[in-house]
Amino acid sequence: MASYNGVLKDYSHSSLNEAFKSQNNVNFKLIKTVSDFNETLSRLYEEHATALQVAVSNYRKKNAELRKERPACHLAIFQAWETFLQEVETDSQACNDVASVLSRQVSRPMLDKSFHRKVQSRKIFTHRESFETIIAKTEEKLSKCRVDYKQCHLAHRQNPSQHSLTEYIDAHNAYVQQLHATNGMLEAYHTDTLPQQMQELEEIHNDLVAIVSDSLMQGAEVIAGKANDQAKRYNSLTNQCAAVSPQQDLVNFVRLLAQPSQAQKIPRRLFASPQAEGGEEAGDHNEMTPCLRNELVFDRHSTLSQRSALESLKREAIELELQIRQLQDSIEALNRTQTRGIEGQLYNKVNELQEDLSMKKFDLRAKQIHLAAIKAQLLTHSAPTISSKDLKIVNEISAFWKYRLGSNIGVLMLGPSISPSGSLVTNIESGDSVVVILVLTSISDK
């Protein structure tokens, strides 16, 4: 047999035997521990796969209901959500695959591959003990032969005779033979037997380490493979989510809506003269009621003072503008605080701020609408107004044309502008105002 030149060739002393035995036991305990862990990990992967599949199934049902309610158009955000569901379902199958590999190709084979090595290592240490027992008995026999040899030598010296010489020579021969036998056994044991056992121990150790490392490598490879596949799939989902365009989703949604026949305009309420209500006619009264238009009237009959009303509106506008600026500053401060809360993941604080923020936005918009109303009222004070003289002249002209035209008189339009739908009858200058009377209805020939 070729000489052994391994790592343990110089460590065959009997005093080290217990250390090797302990280290060998640790290797087998490691295999058992790793095997049990992989079996436990396999069950966890299997349970995780089941939980993922149950979750996906439940939310697929909810998604089916949601699909019935959502618009029947392509929405990128819904597509990303459904892709995410699909990827999680794929993860479930991947977890099942990993569980199967860990259980069938890692955990169980480790025990199967290492069992014969466990038997072999146990026999090695048992055999070494047996060999050492044999050597010890041989050396004990040698010691006995040495004692007999010494006794025969002393007996022959003290009482030399043919018989004592014969016993002395026989004892000598027995001792020499036992000595050579013992030396031969020791030579063979330390030269061949012990190195062979140490070589077997090293082979067992190497094999056990290879079993553990190969099994772990196999488990790691399957997990890494699934992880790489998962990374590619979720990178694709990441790109899909990054490509989601809220504007495009809105465009796809509004395409489904029925387009109004007329474009939506800002609604405006027109000035409605009271003469048109109930079919009343100006001739039904003894004294003609003046026809007014969409502007303020300030005279002795009006309780409204132009100066006081204008000052009151201006004060109210200034107060509203101040309140609007204060609300705008408060909203900006709340927005900054909320942004810092989101960045710091202080979502409870963010939720509390949102109530206050929404209320302040409502107050701001309500005051802006109120301010718009005040500004519109201020514009009426800058428009031309009707004086008492204008009203008197209007009454006289209205009576005149009522007398001439009867019930065919139309609405009287007051002011410097001329309506394109009527015809000019007369202009009367009164102070700084111009009264224009337009006949809006046709006059039948009598």
CSV table of C-alpha atoms in Angstrom, one decimal:
chain,number,residue,atom,x,y,z
A,1,MET,CA,0.0,0.0,0.0
A,2,ALA,CA,1.3,3.5,-0.9
A,3,SER,CA,2.4,5.5,2.1
A,4,TYR,CA,-0.1,8.0,3.5
A,5,ASN,CA,1.0,11.6,3.2
A,6,GLY,CA,-2.2,13.3,4.3
A,7,VAL,CA,-2.9,16.0,6.8
A,8,LEU,CA,-3.2,13.6,9.7
A,9,LYS,CA,-0.1,11.5,9.1
A,10,ASP,CA,1.8,13.1,12.0
A,11,TYR,CA,-1.2,13.1,14.4
A,12,SER,CA,-1.7,9.4,15.1
A,13,HIS,CA,-0.6,9.5,18.7
A,14,SER,CA,-3.1,7.7,21.0
A,15,SER,CA,-3.5,10.8,23.2
A,16,LEU,CA,-5.1,12.6,20.2
A,17,ASN,CA,-7.7,9.9,19.6
A,18,GLU,CA,-10.4,11.4,21.8
A,19,ALA,CA,-10.0,14.8,20.0
A,20,PHE,CA,-10.5,13.1,16.6
A,21,LYS,CA,-13.5,11.2,17.9
A,22,SER,CA,-15.1,14.4,19.2
A,23,GLN,CA,-14.4,16.3,16.0
A,24,ASN,CA,-15.9,13.4,14.0
A,25,ASN,CA,-19.1,13.4,16.1
A,26,VAL,CA,-19.4,17.2,15.6
A,27,ASN,CA,-19.3,16.7,11.8
A,28,PHE,CA,-22.2,14.2,12.0
A,29,LYS,CA,-24.2,16.5,14.3
A,30,LEU,CA,-23.6,19.3,11.8
A,31,ILE,CA,-25.0,17.2,9.0
A,32,LYS,CA,-28.1,16.3,11.2
A,33,THR,CA,-28.6,20.0,12.1
A,34,VAL,CA,-28.2,21.2,8.5
A,35,SER,CA,-30.6,18.5,7.3
A,36,ASP,CA,-33.2,19.3,9.9
A,37,PHE,CA,-32.9,23.0,9.1
A,38,ASN,CA,-33.4,22.4,5.4
A,39,GLU,CA,-36.4,20.3,6.1
A,40,THR,CA,-37.9,23.1,8.3
A,41,LEU,CA,-37.0,25.7,5.7
A,42,SER,CA,-38.7,23.5,3.1
A,43,ARG,CA,-41.9,23.5,5.2
A,44,LEU,CA,-41.7,27.2,5.6
A,45,TYR,CA,-41.4,27.8,1.9
A,46,GLU,CA,-44.3,25.4,1.3
A,47,GLU,CA,-46.5,27.2,3.8
A,48,HIS,CA,-45.4,30.6,2.4
A,49,ALA,CA,-46.3,29.4,-1.1
A,50,THR,CA,-49.7,28.3,0.1
A,51,ALA,CA,-50.3,31.6,1.9
A,52,LEU,CA,-49.3,33.5,-1.3
A,53,GLN,CA,-51.6,31.4,-3.4
A,54,VAL,CA,-54.5,31.9,-1.1
A,55,ALA,CA,-53.9,35.7,-1.0
A,56,VAL,CA,-53.7,35.9,-4.7
A,57,SER,CA,-56.9,33.9,-5.2
A,58,ASN,CA,-58.8,36.1,-2.7
A,59,TYR,CA,-57.6,39.3,-4.4
A,60,ARG,CA,-58.3,38.0,-7.8
A,61,LYS,CA,-61.9,37.7,-6.8
A,62,LYS,CA,-61.9,41.3,-5.5
A,63,ASN,CA,-60.1,42.4,-8.7
A,64,ALA,CA,-62.8,40.6,-10.8
A,65,GLU,CA,-65.5,42.7,-9.0
A,66,LEU,CA,-63.4,45.8,-9.4
A,67,ARG,CA,-63.0,45.1,-13.1
A,68,LYS,CA,-66.8,45.2,-13.5
A,69,GLU,CA,-66.9,48.6,-11.9
A,70,ARG,CA,-63.9,50.2,-13.6
A,71,PRO,CA,-64.2,51.9,-17.0
A,72,ALA,CA,-63.9,49.6,-20.0
A,73,CYS,CA,-60.7,51.1,-21.3
A,74,HIS,CA,-57.0,50.5,-21.0
A,75,LEU,CA,-55.7,51.9,-17.7
A,76,ALA,CA,-52.0,51.5,-17.1
A,77,ILE,CA,-52.3,51.5,-13.3
A,78,PHE,CA,-54.8,48.6,-13.4
A,79,GLN,CA,-52.5,46.8,-15.7
A,80,ALA,CA,-49.6,47.3,-13.3
A,81,TRP,CA,-51.7,46.0,-10.4
A,82,GLU,CA,-52.7,42.9,-12.3
A,83,THR,CA,-49.1,42.3,-13.3
A,84,PHE,CA,-48.1,42.5,-9.6
A,85,LEU,CA,-50.7,39.9,-8.8
A,86,GLN,CA,-49.4,37.6,-11.5
A,87,GLU,CA,-45.8,38.0,-10.2
A,88,VAL,CA,-46.8,37.1,-6.7
A,89,GLU,CA,-48.5,34.0,-8.0
A,90,THR,CA,-45.3,33.1,-9.8
A,91,ASP,CA,-43.5,33.6,-6.5
A,92,SER,CA,-45.9,31.1,-5.0
A,93,GLN,CA,-44.9,28.5,-7.6
A,94,ALA,CA,-41.2,29.4,-7.1
A,95,CYS,CA,-41.5,28.8,-3.4
A,96,ASN,CA,-43.0,25.4,-4.0
A,97,ASP,CA,-40.1,24.6,-6.3
A,98,VAL,CA,-37.6,25.7,-3.7
A,99,ALA,CA,-39.4,23.7,-1.0
A,100,SER,CA,-39.3,20.5,-3.1
A,101,VAL,CA,-35.5,20.9,-3.8
A,102,LEU,CA,-34.7,21.6,-0.1
A,103,SER,CA,-36.6,18.6,1.0
A,104,ARG,CA,-35.9,16.0,-1.7
A,105,GLN,CA,-32.5,17.0,-2.9
A,106,VAL,CA,-30.9,18.6,0.1
A,107,SER,CA,-32.2,17.4,3.5
A,108,ARG,CA,-32.9,13.8,2.9
A,109,PRO,CA,-29.8,13.0,0.7
A,110,MET,CA,-27.5,14.5,3.3
A,111,LEU,CA,-28.5,11.8,5.8
A,112,ASP,CA,-28.6,9.1,3.2
A,113,LYS,CA,-25.1,9.9,1.9
A,114,SER,CA,-23.5,10.3,5.3
A,115,PHE,CA,-25.0,7.2,7.0
A,116,HIS,CA,-22.4,4.7,5.9
A,117,ARG,CA,-19.6,7.2,6.8
A,118,LYS,CA,-21.1,7.3,10.3
A,119,VAL,CA,-20.9,3.5,10.5
A,120,GLN,CA,-17.3,3.6,9.1
A,121,SER,CA,-16.1,6.2,11.6
A,122,ARG,CA,-17.5,4.3,14.5
A,123,LYS,CA,-15.8,1.1,13.4
A,124,ILE,CA,-12.5,2.9,12.9
A,125,PHE,CA,-12.4,4.1,16.5
A,126,THR,CA,-13.6,0.7,17.7
A,127,HIS,CA,-11.0,-1.1,15.7
A,128,ARG,CA,-8.3,1.2,17.0
A,129,GLU,CA,-9.3,0.3,20.5
A,130,SER,CA,-9.2,-3.4,19.6
A,131,PHE,CA,-5.7,-3.1,18.0
A,132,GLU,CA,-4.4,-1.3,21.0
A,133,THR,CA,-5.8,-4.0,23.2
A,134,ILE,CA,-4.0,-6.6,21.1
A,135,ILE,CA,-0.8,-4.7,21.3
A,136,ALA,CA,-1.2,-4.3,25.0
A,137,LYS,CA,-1.7,-8.1,25.5
A,138,THR,CA,1.3,-8.7,23.3
A,139,GLU,CA,3.4,-6.4,25.4
A,140,GLU,CA,2.1,-8.0,28.5
A,141,LYS,CA,3.1,-11.4,27.2
A,142,LEU,CA,6.5,-10.0,26.3
A,143,SER,CA,6.9,-8.7,29.9
A,144,LYS,CA,6.0,-12.2,31.2
A,145,CYS,CA,8.6,-13.8,29.0
A,146,ARG,CA,11.1,-11.3,30.2
A,147,VAL,CA,10.4,-12.2,33.8
A,148,ASP,CA,10.7,-15.9,33.1
A,149,TYR,CA,13.9,-15.3,31.2
A,150,LYS,CA,15.3,-13.4,34.1
A,151,GLN,CA,14.3,-15.9,36.6
A,152,CYS,CA,15.8,-18.8,34.6
A,153,HIS,CA,19.0,-16.8,34.3
A,154,LEU,CA,19.2,-16.2,38.0
A,155,ALA,CA,18.5,-19.9,38.8
A,156,HIS,CA,21.1,-21.1,36.4
A,157,ARG,CA,23.7,-18.8,37.9
A,158,GLN,CA,22.9,-19.8,41.4
A,159,ASN,CA,22.7,-23.6,40.7
A,160,PRO,CA,24.2,-24.4,37.3
A,161,SER,CA,23.0,-27.7,35.9
A,162,GLN,CA,22.0,-29.2,32.6
A,163,HIS,CA,18.4,-28.8,33.5
A,164,SER,CA,18.8,-25.1,34.6
A,165,LEU,CA,20.7,-24.5,31.4
A,166,THR,CA,18.0,-26.0,29.3
A,167,GLU,CA,15.3,-23.9,31.0
A,168,TYR,CA,17.5,-20.8,30.7
A,169,ILE,CA,17.9,-21.4,26.9
A,170,ASP,CA,14.2,-22.2,26.4
A,171,ALA,CA,13.3,-19.0,28.3
A,172,HIS,CA,15.7,-17.0,26.2
A,173,ASN,CA,14.3,-18.4,23.0
A,174,ALA,CA,10.7,-17.7,24.1
A,175,TYR,CA,11.6,-14.2,25.1
A,176,VAL,CA,13.4,-13.5,21.8
A,177,GLN,CA,10.6,-14.8,19.8
A,178,GLN,CA,8.0,-12.8,21.8
A,179,LEU,CA,10.2,-9.7,21.4
A,180,HIS,CA,10.4,-10.0,17.7
A,181,ALA,CA,6.7,-10.8,17.5
A,182,THR,CA,5.9,-7.7,19.5
A,183,ASN,CA,8.2,-5.5,17.5
A,184,GLY,CA,6.7,-6.9,14.3
A,185,MET,CA,3.2,-6.1,15.5
A,186,LEU,CA,4.2,-2.6,16.6
A,187,GLU,CA,6.0,-2.0,13.3
A,188,ALA,CA,3.0,-3.1,11.3
A,189,TYR,CA,0.5,-1.3,13.5
A,190,HIS,CA,2.3,2.1,13.5
A,191,THR,CA,3.5,1.8,9.9
A,192,ASP,CA,0.5,0.5,8.2
A,193,THR,CA,-2.6,0.1,10.4
A,194,LEU,CA,-2.6,3.5,12.1
A,195,PRO,CA,-1.8,5.5,8.9
A,196,GLN,CA,-4.6,3.6,7.1
A,197,GLN,CA,-7.0,4.5,9.9
A,198,MET,CA,-6.0,8.1,9.9
A,199,GLN,CA,-6.4,8.1,6.1
A,200,GLU,CA,-9.9,6.8,6.5
A,201,LEU,CA,-10.7,9.4,9.1
A,202,GLU,CA,-9.5,12.1,6.7
A,203,GLU,CA,-11.5,10.7,3.9
A,204,ILE,CA,-14.6,10.6,6.1
A,205,HIS,CA,-14.0,14.2,7.2
A,206,ASN,CA,-13.5,15.3,3.6
A,207,ASP,CA,-16.6,13.4,2.4
A,208,LEU,CA,-18.8,14.8,5.2
A,209,VAL,CA,-17.6,18.4,4.4
A,210,ALA,CA,-18.3,17.8,0.7
A,211,ILE,CA,-21.8,16.4,1.5
A,212,VAL,CA,-22.7,19.5,3.6
A,213,SER,CA,-21.1,22.0,1.1
A,214,ASP,CA,-22.6,20.4,-1.9
A,215,SER,CA,-26.1,20.2,-0.3
A,216,LEU,CA,-25.9,23.8,0.8
A,217,MET,CA,-24.6,24.8,-2.7
A,218,GLN,CA,-27.5,23.0,-4.3
A,219,GLY,CA,-30.0,24.7,-2.1
A,220,ALA,CA,-28.3,28.1,-2.6
A,221,GLU,CA,-28.3,27.6,-6.4
A,222,VAL,CA,-32.0,26.9,-6.6
A,223,ILE,CA,-32.8,29.9,-4.3
A,224,ALA,CA,-30.4,32.1,-6.3
A,225,GLY,CA,-31.9,31.0,-9.5
A,226,LYS,CA,-35.4,31.8,-8.3
A,227,ALA,CA,-34.2,35.0,-6.8
A,228,ASN,CA,-32.6,36.1,-10.1
A,229,ASP,CA,-35.8,35.2,-12.0
A,230,GLN,CA,-37.8,37.1,-9.4
A,231,ALA,CA,-35.5,40.1,-9.7
A,232,LYS,CA,-35.9,40.2,-13.5
A,233,ARG,CA,-39.7,39.9,-13.2
A,234,TYR,CA,-39.9,42.6,-10.6
A,235,ASN,CA,-37.5,44.8,-12.5
A,236,SER,CA,-39.9,44.5,-15.4
A,237,LEU,CA,-42.8,45.4,-13.1
A,238,THR,CA,-40.8,48.4,-11.9
A,239,ASN,CA,-40.3,49.7,-15.4
A,240,GLN,CA,-44.0,49.1,-16.1
A,241,CYS,CA,-44.9,51.1,-13.0
A,242,ALA,CA,-42.5,53.9,-14.0
A,243,ALA,CA,-44.1,54.1,-17.4
A,244,VAL,CA,-47.6,54.6,-15.9
A,245,SER,CA,-49.0,57.9,-17.1
A,246,PRO,CA,-51.9,59.3,-15.0
A,247,GLN,CA,-52.6,61.8,-17.9
A,248,GLN,CA,-52.8,59.0,-20.4
A,249,ASP,CA,-55.2,57.0,-18.2
A,250,LEU,CA,-57.4,60.0,-17.9
A,251,VAL,CA,-57.3,60.5,-21.7
A,252,ASN,CA,-58.3,56.8,-22.2
A,253,PHE,CA,-61.1,57.3,-19.7
A,254,VAL,CA,-62.6,60.5,-21.1
A,255,ARG,CA,-62.7,59.0,-24.6
A,256,LEU,CA,-65.4,56.7,-23.3
A,257,LEU,CA,-67.5,59.6,-22.1
A,258,ALA,CA,-70.3,61.1,-24.3
A,259,GLN,CA,-69.0,64.4,-25.5
A,260,PRO,CA,-71.6,67.2,-24.9
A,261,SER,CA,-73.0,68.7,-28.0
A,262,GLN,CA,-72.0,72.2,-26.9
A,263,ALA,CA,-68.9,73.1,-25.1
A,264,GLN,CA,-69.4,74.0,-21.5
A,265,LYS,CA,-69.4,77.7,-20.8
A,266,ILE,CA,-69.3,79.7,-17.6
A,267,PRO,CA,-73.0,80.1,-16.7
A,268,ARG,CA,-74.2,83.7,-16.4
A,269,ARG,CA,-77.5,84.9,-15.1
A,270,LEU,CA,-79.0,87.7,-17.3
A,271,PHE,CA,-80.8,90.7,-16.0
A,272,ALA,CA,-84.6,90.0,-16.1
A,273,SER,CA,-86.8,93.0,-16.2
A,274,PRO,CA,-89.9,92.7,-13.9
A,275,GLN,CA,-92.1,94.1,-16.8
A,276,ALA,CA,-91.9,90.7,-18.5
A,277,GLU,CA,-93.3,88.8,-15.6
A,278,GLY,CA,-96.9,87.8,-15.5
A,279,GLY,CA,-97.7,89.6,-18.8
A,280,GLU,CA,-97.9,93.0,-17.1
A,281,GLU,CA,-98.0,96.0,-19.4
A,282,ALA,CA,-96.9,99.5,-18.6
A,283,GLY,CA,-100.3,100.9,-19.6
A,284,ASP,CA,-102.1,99.1,-16.8
A,285,HIS,CA,-100.9,101.7,-14.3
A,286,ASN,CA,-102.0,105.3,-14.0
A,287,GLU,CA,-98.4,106.4,-13.6
A,288,MET,CA,-95.7,104.9,-15.8
A,289,THR,CA,-93.2,102.7,-13.9
A,290,PRO,CA,-89.7,103.4,-15.1
A,291,CYS,CA,-88.0,100.6,-17.0
A,292,LEU,CA,-84.5,100.0,-15.4
A,293,ARG,CA,-81.5,98.0,-16.7
A,294,ASN,CA,-78.6,96.1,-15.2
A,295,GLU,CA,-77.0,99.0,-13.3
A,296,LEU,CA,-77.4,100.8,-10.0
A,297,VAL,CA,-79.8,103.6,-9.5
A,298,PHE,CA,-79.0,106.4,-6.9
A,299,ASP,CA,-81.7,109.1,-6.3
A,300,ARG,CA,-83.9,110.4,-3.6
A,301,HIS,CA,-86.1,107.4,-3.9
A,302,SER,CA,-83.2,105.0,-3.2
A,303,THR,CA,-82.2,104.1,0.4
A,304,LEU,CA,-78.7,103.1,-0.9
A,305,SER,CA,-76.0,105.7,-0.7
A,306,GLN,CA,-73.4,105.3,-3.4
A,307,ARG,CA,-70.5,106.6,-1.3
A,308,SER,CA,-71.3,104.5,1.8
A,309,ALA,CA,-72.0,101.4,-0.2
A,310,LEU,CA,-68.7,101.8,-2.1
A,311,GLU,CA,-66.7,102.3,1.0
A,312,SER,CA,-68.3,99.3,2.7
A,313,LEU,CA,-67.5,97.1,-0.3
A,314,LYS,CA,-63.9,98.3,-0.4
A,315,ARG,CA,-63.4,97.6,3.3
A,316,GLU,CA,-64.9,94.1,2.9
A,317,ALA,CA,-62.6,93.4,-0.1
A,318,ILE,CA,-59.5,94.5,1.8
A,319,GLU,CA,-60.5,92.3,4.8
A,320,LEU,CA,-61.1,89.4,2.5
A,321,GLU,CA,-57.7,89.9,0.7
A,322,LEU,CA,-56.0,89.9,4.1
A,323,GLN,CA,-57.7,86.7,5.2
A,324,ILE,CA,-56.8,85.1,1.8
A,325,ARG,CA,-53.1,85.9,2.2
A,326,GLN,CA,-53.2,84.5,5.7
A,327,LEU,CA,-54.8,81.3,4.6
A,328,GLN,CA,-52.4,81.0,1.7
A,329,ASP,CA,-49.4,81.3,4.1
A,330,SER,CA,-51.0,78.8,6.5
A,331,ILE,CA,-51.6,76.3,3.7
A,332,GLU,CA,-48.0,76.7,2.4
A,333,ALA,CA,-46.7,76.0,6.0
A,334,LEU,CA,-48.9,73.0,6.4
A,335,ASN,CA,-47.8,71.6,3.0
A,336,ARG,CA,-44.2,71.9,4.0
A,337,THR,CA,-44.9,70.2,7.4
A,338,GLN,CA,-46.8,67.5,5.7
A,339,THR,CA,-44.0,66.9,3.1
A,340,ARG,CA,-41.4,66.6,5.9
A,341,GLY,CA,-43.8,64.1,7.7
A,342,ILE,CA,-44.1,62.0,4.6
A,343,GLU,CA,-40.3,62.0,4.1
A,344,GLY,CA,-39.9,61.0,7.8
A,345,GLN,CA,-42.6,58.4,7.5
A,346,LEU,CA,-44.6,60.1,10.2
A,347,TYR,CA,-47.9,59.1,8.6
A,348,ASN,CA,-50.1,59.6,11.7
A,349,LYS,CA,-49.0,63.2,11.8
A,350,VAL,CA,-49.6,63.5,8.1
A,351,ASN,CA,-53.1,62.2,8.5
A,352,GLU,CA,-53.8,64.7,11.2
A,353,LEU,CA,-52.5,67.6,9.2
A,354,GLN,CA,-54.6,66.6,6.2
A,355,GLU,CA,-57.9,67.4,8.0
A,356,ASP,CA,-56.7,70.9,8.9
A,357,LEU,CA,-55.2,71.4,5.4
A,358,SER,CA,-58.4,70.4,3.6
A,359,MET,CA,-60.5,72.7,5.8
A,360,LYS,CA,-58.1,75.7,5.2
A,361,LYS,CA,-58.3,75.0,1.4
A,362,PHE,CA,-62.0,75.1,1.6
A,363,ASP,CA,-62.0,78.3,3.6
A,364,LEU,CA,-59.5,79.9,1.1
A,365,ARG,CA,-61.6,79.0,-2.0
A,366,ALA,CA,-64.8,80.1,-0.3
A,367,LYS,CA,-63.3,83.5,0.5
A,368,GLN,CA,-61.9,83.8,-3.0
A,369,ILE,CA,-65.4,83.2,-4.4
A,370,HIS,CA,-66.7,85.8,-1.9
A,371,LEU,CA,-64.0,88.3,-2.9
A,372,ALA,CA,-65.0,87.7,-6.6
A,373,ALA,CA,-68.6,88.7,-5.7
A,374,ILE,CA,-67.4,91.8,-3.9
A,375,LYS,CA,-65.2,92.8,-6.9
A,376,ALA,CA,-68.2,92.3,-9.2
A,377,GLN,CA,-70.3,94.6,-7.0
A,378,LEU,CA,-67.5,97.2,-7.0
A,379,LEU,CA,-67.7,97.2,-10.8
A,380,THR,CA,-71.3,98.3,-10.7
A,381,HIS,CA,-70.3,101.5,-8.9
A,382,SER,CA,-67.8,102.3,-11.8
A,383,ALA,CA,-70.5,101.9,-14.5
A,384,PRO,CA,-72.9,104.7,-15.6
A,385,THR,CA,-75.8,105.3,-13.2
A,386,ILE,CA,-79.4,106.6,-13.8
A,387,SER,CA,-80.3,109.9,-12.1
A,388,SER,CA,-83.8,111.2,-11.2
A,389,LYS,CA,-83.9,113.4,-14.3
A,390,ASP,CA,-83.2,110.4,-16.5
A,391,LEU,CA,-86.0,108.5,-14.9
A,392,LYS,CA,-88.4,111.4,-15.5
A,393,ILE,CA,-87.5,111.8,-19.1
A,394,VAL,CA,-87.9,108.0,-19.6
A,395,ASN,CA,-91.3,108.1,-18.1
A,396,GLU,CA,-92.4,111.0,-20.4
A,397,ILE,CA,-91.0,109.3,-23.5
A,398,SER,CA,-92.5,106.0,-22.6
A,399,ALA,CA,-96.0,107.6,-22.2
A,400,PHE,CA,-95.6,109.3,-25.5
A,401,TRP,CA,-94.7,106.2,-27.5
A,402,LYS,CA,-97.3,104.2,-25.6
A,403,TYR,CA,-99.9,106.7,-26.7
A,404,ARG,CA,-98.6,106.6,-30.3
A,405,LEU,CA,-97.9,102.9,-30.6
A,406,GLY,CA,-100.3,101.3,-28.2
A,407,SER,CA,-99.4,97.8,-26.9
A,408,ASN,CA,-96.7,97.3,-29.5
A,409,ILE,CA,-94.1,99.2,-27.5
A,410,GLY,CA,-91.1,97.1,-26.6
A,411,VAL,CA,-88.5,97.2,-23.8
A,412,LEU,CA,-86.8,100.5,-23.2
A,413,MET,CA,-83.0,100.3,-23.2
A,414,LEU,CA,-81.2,103.0,-21.3
A,415,GLY,CA,-77.6,104.1,-21.8
A,416,PRO,CA,-75.1,105.1,-24.5
A,417,SER,CA,-75.0,101.7,-26.3
A,418,ILE,CA,-77.3,100.6,-29.1
A,419,SER,CA,-78.6,97.1,-29.3
A,420,PRO,CA,-78.1,95.4,-32.7
A,421,SER,CA,-81.5,93.7,-32.5
A,422,GLY,CA,-83.5,97.0,-32.3
A,423,SER,CA,-83.8,100.2,-34.2
A,424,LEU,CA,-83.0,103.7,-33.0
A,425,VAL,CA,-86.1,105.9,-32.2
A,426,THR,CA,-84.7,108.9,-30.5
A,427,ASN,CA,-81.8,110.2,-28.3
A,428,ILE,CA,-82.4,112.6,-25.5
A,429,GLU,CA,-79.5,114.2,-23.7
A,430,SER,CA,-79.9,114.8,-20.0
A,431,GLY,CA,-76.9,116.0,-18.2
A,432,ASP,CA,-74.0,113.5,-18.7
A,433,SER,CA,-76.4,110.6,-19.6
A,434,VAL,CA,-77.9,109.6,-22.9
A,435,VAL,CA,-81.3,107.9,-23.1
A,436,VAL,CA,-81.8,105.6,-26.1
A,437,ILE,CA,-85.2,104.2,-26.8
A,438,LEU,CA,-85.2,101.0,-28.9
A,439,VAL,CA,-88.3,99.3,-30.3
A,440,LEU,CA,-87.7,95.6,-30.0
A,441,THR,CA,-90.9,94.4,-31.5
A,442,SER,CA,-92.3,95.1,-34.9
A,443,ILE,CA,-95.1,97.5,-35.4
A,444,SER,CA,-97.9,96.3,-37.5
A,445,ASP,CA,-99.4,98.6,-40.1
A,446,LYS,CA,-102.8,99.9,-39.1
